[in-house]
Coordinates of C-alpha atoms and ligand atoms in Angstrom, one line a residue:
X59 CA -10.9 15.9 14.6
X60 CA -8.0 17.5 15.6
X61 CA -6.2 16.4 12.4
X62 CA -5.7 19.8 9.8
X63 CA -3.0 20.9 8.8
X64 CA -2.8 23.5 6.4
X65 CA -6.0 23.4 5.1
X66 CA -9.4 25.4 5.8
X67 CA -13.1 24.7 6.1
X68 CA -12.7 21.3 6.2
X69 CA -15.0 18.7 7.8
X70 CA -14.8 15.0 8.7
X71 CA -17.3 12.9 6.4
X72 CA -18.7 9.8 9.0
X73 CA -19.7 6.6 6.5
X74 CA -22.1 4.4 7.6
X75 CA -20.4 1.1 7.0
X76 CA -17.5 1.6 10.0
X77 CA -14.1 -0.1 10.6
X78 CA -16.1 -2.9 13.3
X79 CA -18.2 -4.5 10.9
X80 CA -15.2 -4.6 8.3
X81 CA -13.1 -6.5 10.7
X82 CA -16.7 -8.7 11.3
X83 CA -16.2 -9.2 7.2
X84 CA -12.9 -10.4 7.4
X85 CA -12.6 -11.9 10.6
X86 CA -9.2 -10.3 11.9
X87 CA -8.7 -6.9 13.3
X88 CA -7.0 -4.0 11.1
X89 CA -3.5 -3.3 12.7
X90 CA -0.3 -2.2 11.5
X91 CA 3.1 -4.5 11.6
X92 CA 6.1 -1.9 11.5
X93 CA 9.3 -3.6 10.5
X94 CA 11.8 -1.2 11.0
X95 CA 16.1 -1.9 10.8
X96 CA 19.1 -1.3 8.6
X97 CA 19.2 -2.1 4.8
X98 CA 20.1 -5.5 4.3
X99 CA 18.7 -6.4 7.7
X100 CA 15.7 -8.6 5.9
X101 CA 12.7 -6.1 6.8
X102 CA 11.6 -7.2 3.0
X103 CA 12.1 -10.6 3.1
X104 CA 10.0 -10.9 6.6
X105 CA 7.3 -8.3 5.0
X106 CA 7.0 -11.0 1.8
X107 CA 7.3 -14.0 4.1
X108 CA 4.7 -12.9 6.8
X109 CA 1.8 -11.6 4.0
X110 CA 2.4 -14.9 2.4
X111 CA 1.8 -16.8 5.9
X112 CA -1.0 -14.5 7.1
X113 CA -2.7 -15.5 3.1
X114 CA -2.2 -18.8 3.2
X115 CA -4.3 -18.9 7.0
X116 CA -6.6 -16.8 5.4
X117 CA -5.9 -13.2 7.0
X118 CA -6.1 -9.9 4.1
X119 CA -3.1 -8.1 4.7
X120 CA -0.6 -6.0 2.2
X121 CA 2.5 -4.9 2.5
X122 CA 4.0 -1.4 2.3
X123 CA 8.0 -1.6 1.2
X124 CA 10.1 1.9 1.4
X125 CA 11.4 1.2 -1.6
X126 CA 8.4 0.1 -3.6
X127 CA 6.7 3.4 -2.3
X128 CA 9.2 5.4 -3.6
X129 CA 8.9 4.6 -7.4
X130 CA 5.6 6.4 -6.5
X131 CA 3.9 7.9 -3.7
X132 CA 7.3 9.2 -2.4
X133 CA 9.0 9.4 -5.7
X134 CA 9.4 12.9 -5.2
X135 CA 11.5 12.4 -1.5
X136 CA 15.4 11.7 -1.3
X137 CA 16.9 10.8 2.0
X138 CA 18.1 14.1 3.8
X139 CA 16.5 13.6 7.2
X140 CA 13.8 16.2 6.2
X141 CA 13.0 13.7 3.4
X142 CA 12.9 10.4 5.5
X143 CA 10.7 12.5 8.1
X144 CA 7.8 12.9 5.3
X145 CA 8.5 9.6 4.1
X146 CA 7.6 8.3 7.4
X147 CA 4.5 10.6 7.6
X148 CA 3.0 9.4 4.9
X149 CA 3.6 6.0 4.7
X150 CA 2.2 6.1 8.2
X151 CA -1.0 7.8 7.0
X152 CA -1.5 5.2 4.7
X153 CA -0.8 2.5 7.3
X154 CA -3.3 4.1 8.9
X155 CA -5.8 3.9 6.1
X156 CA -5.2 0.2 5.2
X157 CA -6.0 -0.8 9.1
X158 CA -8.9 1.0 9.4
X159 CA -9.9 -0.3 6.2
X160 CA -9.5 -3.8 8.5
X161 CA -6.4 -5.1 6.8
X162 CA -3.0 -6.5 8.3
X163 CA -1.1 -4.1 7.0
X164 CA 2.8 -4.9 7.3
X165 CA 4.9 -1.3 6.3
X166 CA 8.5 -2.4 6.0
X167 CA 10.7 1.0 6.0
X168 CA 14.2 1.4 7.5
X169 CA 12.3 4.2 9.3
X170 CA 15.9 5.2 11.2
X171 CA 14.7 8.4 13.6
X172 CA 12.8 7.6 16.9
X173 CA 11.1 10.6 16.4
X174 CA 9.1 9.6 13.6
X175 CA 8.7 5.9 14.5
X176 CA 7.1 7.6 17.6
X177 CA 4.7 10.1 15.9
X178 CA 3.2 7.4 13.4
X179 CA 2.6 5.4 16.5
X180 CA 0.6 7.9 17.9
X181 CA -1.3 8.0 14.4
X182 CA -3.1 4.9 15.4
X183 CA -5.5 4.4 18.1
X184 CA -5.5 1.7 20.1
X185 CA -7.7 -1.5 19.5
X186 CA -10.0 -2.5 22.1
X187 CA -7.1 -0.9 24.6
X188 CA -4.3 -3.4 22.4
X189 CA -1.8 -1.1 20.8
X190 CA -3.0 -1.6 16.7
X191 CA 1.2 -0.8 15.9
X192 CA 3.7 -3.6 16.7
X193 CA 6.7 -2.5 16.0
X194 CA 8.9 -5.4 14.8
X195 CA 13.2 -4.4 14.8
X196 CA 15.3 -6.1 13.1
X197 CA 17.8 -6.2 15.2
X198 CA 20.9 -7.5 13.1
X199 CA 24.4 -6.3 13.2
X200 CA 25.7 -3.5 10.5
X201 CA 28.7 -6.2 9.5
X202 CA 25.8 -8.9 8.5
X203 CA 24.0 -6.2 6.9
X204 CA 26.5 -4.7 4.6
X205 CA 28.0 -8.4 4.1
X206 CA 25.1 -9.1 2.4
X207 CA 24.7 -6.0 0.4
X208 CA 22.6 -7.5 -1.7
X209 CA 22.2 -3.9 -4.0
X210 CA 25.8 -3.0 -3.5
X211 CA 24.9 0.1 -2.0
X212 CA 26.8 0.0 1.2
X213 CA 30.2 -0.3 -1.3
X214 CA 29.3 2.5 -2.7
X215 CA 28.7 4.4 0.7
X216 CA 32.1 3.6 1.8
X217 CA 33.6 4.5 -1.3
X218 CA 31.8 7.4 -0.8
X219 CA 29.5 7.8 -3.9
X220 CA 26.5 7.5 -1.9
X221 CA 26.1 10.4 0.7
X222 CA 24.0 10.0 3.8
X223 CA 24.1 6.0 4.1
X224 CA 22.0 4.6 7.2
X225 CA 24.5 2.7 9.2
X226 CA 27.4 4.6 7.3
X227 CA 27.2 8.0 8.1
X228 CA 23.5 8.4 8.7
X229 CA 22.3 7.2 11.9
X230 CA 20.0 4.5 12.9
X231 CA 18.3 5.1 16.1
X232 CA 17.2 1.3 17.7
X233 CA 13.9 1.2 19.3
X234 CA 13.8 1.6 22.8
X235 CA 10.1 0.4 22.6
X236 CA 9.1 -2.2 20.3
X237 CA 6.8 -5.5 20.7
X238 CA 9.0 -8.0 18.9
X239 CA 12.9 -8.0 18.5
X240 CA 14.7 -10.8 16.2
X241 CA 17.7 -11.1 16.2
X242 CA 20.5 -13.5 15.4
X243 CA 20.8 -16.5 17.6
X244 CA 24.9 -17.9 18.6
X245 CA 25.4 -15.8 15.4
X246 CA 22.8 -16.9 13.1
X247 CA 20.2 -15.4 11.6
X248 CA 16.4 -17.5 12.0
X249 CA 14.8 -18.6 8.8
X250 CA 12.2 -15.8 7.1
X251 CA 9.9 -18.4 7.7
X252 CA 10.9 -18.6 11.7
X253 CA 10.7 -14.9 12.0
X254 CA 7.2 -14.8 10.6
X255 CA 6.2 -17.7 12.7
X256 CA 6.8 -15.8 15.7
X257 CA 5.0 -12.3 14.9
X258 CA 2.1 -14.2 13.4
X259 CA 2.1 -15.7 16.9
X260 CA 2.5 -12.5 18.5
X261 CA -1.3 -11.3 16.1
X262 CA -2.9 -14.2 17.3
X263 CA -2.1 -13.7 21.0
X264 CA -3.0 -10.4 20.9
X265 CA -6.5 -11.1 19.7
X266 CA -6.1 -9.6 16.0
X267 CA -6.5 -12.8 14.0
X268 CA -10.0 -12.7 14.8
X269 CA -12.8 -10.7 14.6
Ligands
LIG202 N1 21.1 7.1 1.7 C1 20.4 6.0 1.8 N2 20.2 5.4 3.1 C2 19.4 4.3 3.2 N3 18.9 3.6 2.2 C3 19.0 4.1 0.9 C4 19.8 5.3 0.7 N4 19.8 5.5 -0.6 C5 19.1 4.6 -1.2 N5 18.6 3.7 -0.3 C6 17.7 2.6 -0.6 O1 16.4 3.0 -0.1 C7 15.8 2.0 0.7 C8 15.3 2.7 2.0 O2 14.1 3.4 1.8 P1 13.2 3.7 3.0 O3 12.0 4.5 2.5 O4 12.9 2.5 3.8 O5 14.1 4.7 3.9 S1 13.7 5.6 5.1 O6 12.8 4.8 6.0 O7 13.1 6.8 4.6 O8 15.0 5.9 5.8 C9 16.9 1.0 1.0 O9 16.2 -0.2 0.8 P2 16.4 -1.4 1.9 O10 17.7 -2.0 1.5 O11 15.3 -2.4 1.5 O12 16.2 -1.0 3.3 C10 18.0 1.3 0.1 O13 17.9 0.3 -1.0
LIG203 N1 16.4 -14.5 7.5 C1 17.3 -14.5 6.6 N2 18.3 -15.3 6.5 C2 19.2 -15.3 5.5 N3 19.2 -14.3 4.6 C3 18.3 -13.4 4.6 C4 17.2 -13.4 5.6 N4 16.4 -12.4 5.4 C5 16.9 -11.8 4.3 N5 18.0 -12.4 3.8 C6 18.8 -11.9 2.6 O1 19.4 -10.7 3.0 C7 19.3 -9.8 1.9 C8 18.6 -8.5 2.3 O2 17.2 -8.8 2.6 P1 16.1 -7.8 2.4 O3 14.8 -8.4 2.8 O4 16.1 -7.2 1.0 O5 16.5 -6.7 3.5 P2 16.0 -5.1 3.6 O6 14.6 -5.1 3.1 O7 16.1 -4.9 5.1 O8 17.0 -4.3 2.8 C9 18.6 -10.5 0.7 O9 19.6 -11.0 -0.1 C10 17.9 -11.6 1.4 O10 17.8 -12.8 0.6

């Protein structure tokens, strides 16, 4: 394993029970759903909707929110670009974690750098030659986000109380590269309920909604 960092004398600990016969267990295939897009853009609104979908058809999954993780796990990162970078790193190692451990696990992080998106896609190996990281992009316009401005926070960006605002005067990098795009349609945004429709469509295609 090719995997150390800073530490020494480490070894890699095999268990017996292995990430196959947990996925037998649960019937579905651990994979990561990566919503990534502005704030205000509904990447927490599709991360709710979609666990509640995959629950109801009887799929484990959980959902990792930026801002959840960071009453905790990240509590100690702000958003310089540094700080966004490690953000990314770890909620990808834990992404990692929870779809090995078989789950659906659905990370929903404005994750605005390519760079990083990239590097926790190559965390995950592939499953059964099907890429286990579908990156979803909420691809909705900065005017619909900040209309909505649910927290208020892009005010305060423009007013210029917040420093460093994705959107504002931090940038957002779109994906280049992901599986599923939505988007608004003749300037309306689908139903949460829509938008999970169609990436629970895109799991079941792909072969992850079974064992
Ligand atoms: N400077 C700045 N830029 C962007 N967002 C900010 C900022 N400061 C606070 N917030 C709030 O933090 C939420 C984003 O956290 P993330 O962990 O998803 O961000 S990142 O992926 O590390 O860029 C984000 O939540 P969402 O609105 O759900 O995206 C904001 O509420
Ligand atoms: N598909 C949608 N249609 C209409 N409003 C939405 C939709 N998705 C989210 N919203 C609303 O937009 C706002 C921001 O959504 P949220 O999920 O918190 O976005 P994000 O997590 O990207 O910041 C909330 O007020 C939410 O109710």
């Amino acid at each position: 394993m090719a995997t150390l960092g800073n530490s020494a004398n480490i070894f890699w600990h095999e268990c017996p029970v292995g990430q196959a016969e947990r996925q037998k267990l649960l019937n579905q295939k651990g994979c990561v759903v990566w919503i990534t897009g502005l704030s205000g853009s509904g990447k927490s609104t599709l991360a709710c909707t979609l666990g509640r979908e995959l629950h109801s058809r009887g799929h484990l999954s959980y959902v990792l929110d930026g801002d959840n993780l960071r009453h905790g796990l990240n509590k100690n990162l702000g958003f310089a670009p540094e700080d966004r970078t490690e953000n990314i790193r770890r909620v990808g190692e834990v992404a990692k974690l929870f779809a090995d451990a078989g789950l659906i696990c659905i990370a929903s992080l404005i994750s605005p750098y390519r760079k990083d998106r990239d590097s926790c896609r190559a965390l995950l190996p592939d499953a059964n030659f099907i890429e286990a990281r579908i990156l979803v992009f909420m691809n909705m316009p900065l005017s619909l986000c900040e209309g909505r401005d649910p927290k208020g926070l892009y005010k305060l960006a423009r007013a210029g109380k917040i420093k460093g605002f994705t959107g504002i005067d931090d940038p957002y990098e779109a994906p280049s590269n992901c599986e599923i795009e939505l988007r608004q349609i003749n300037g309306v945004c689908p139903a949460p309920s829509e938008m999970a429709g169609k990436v629970v469509s895109y799991l079941d295609g792909k072969g992850f909604l079974q064992a």
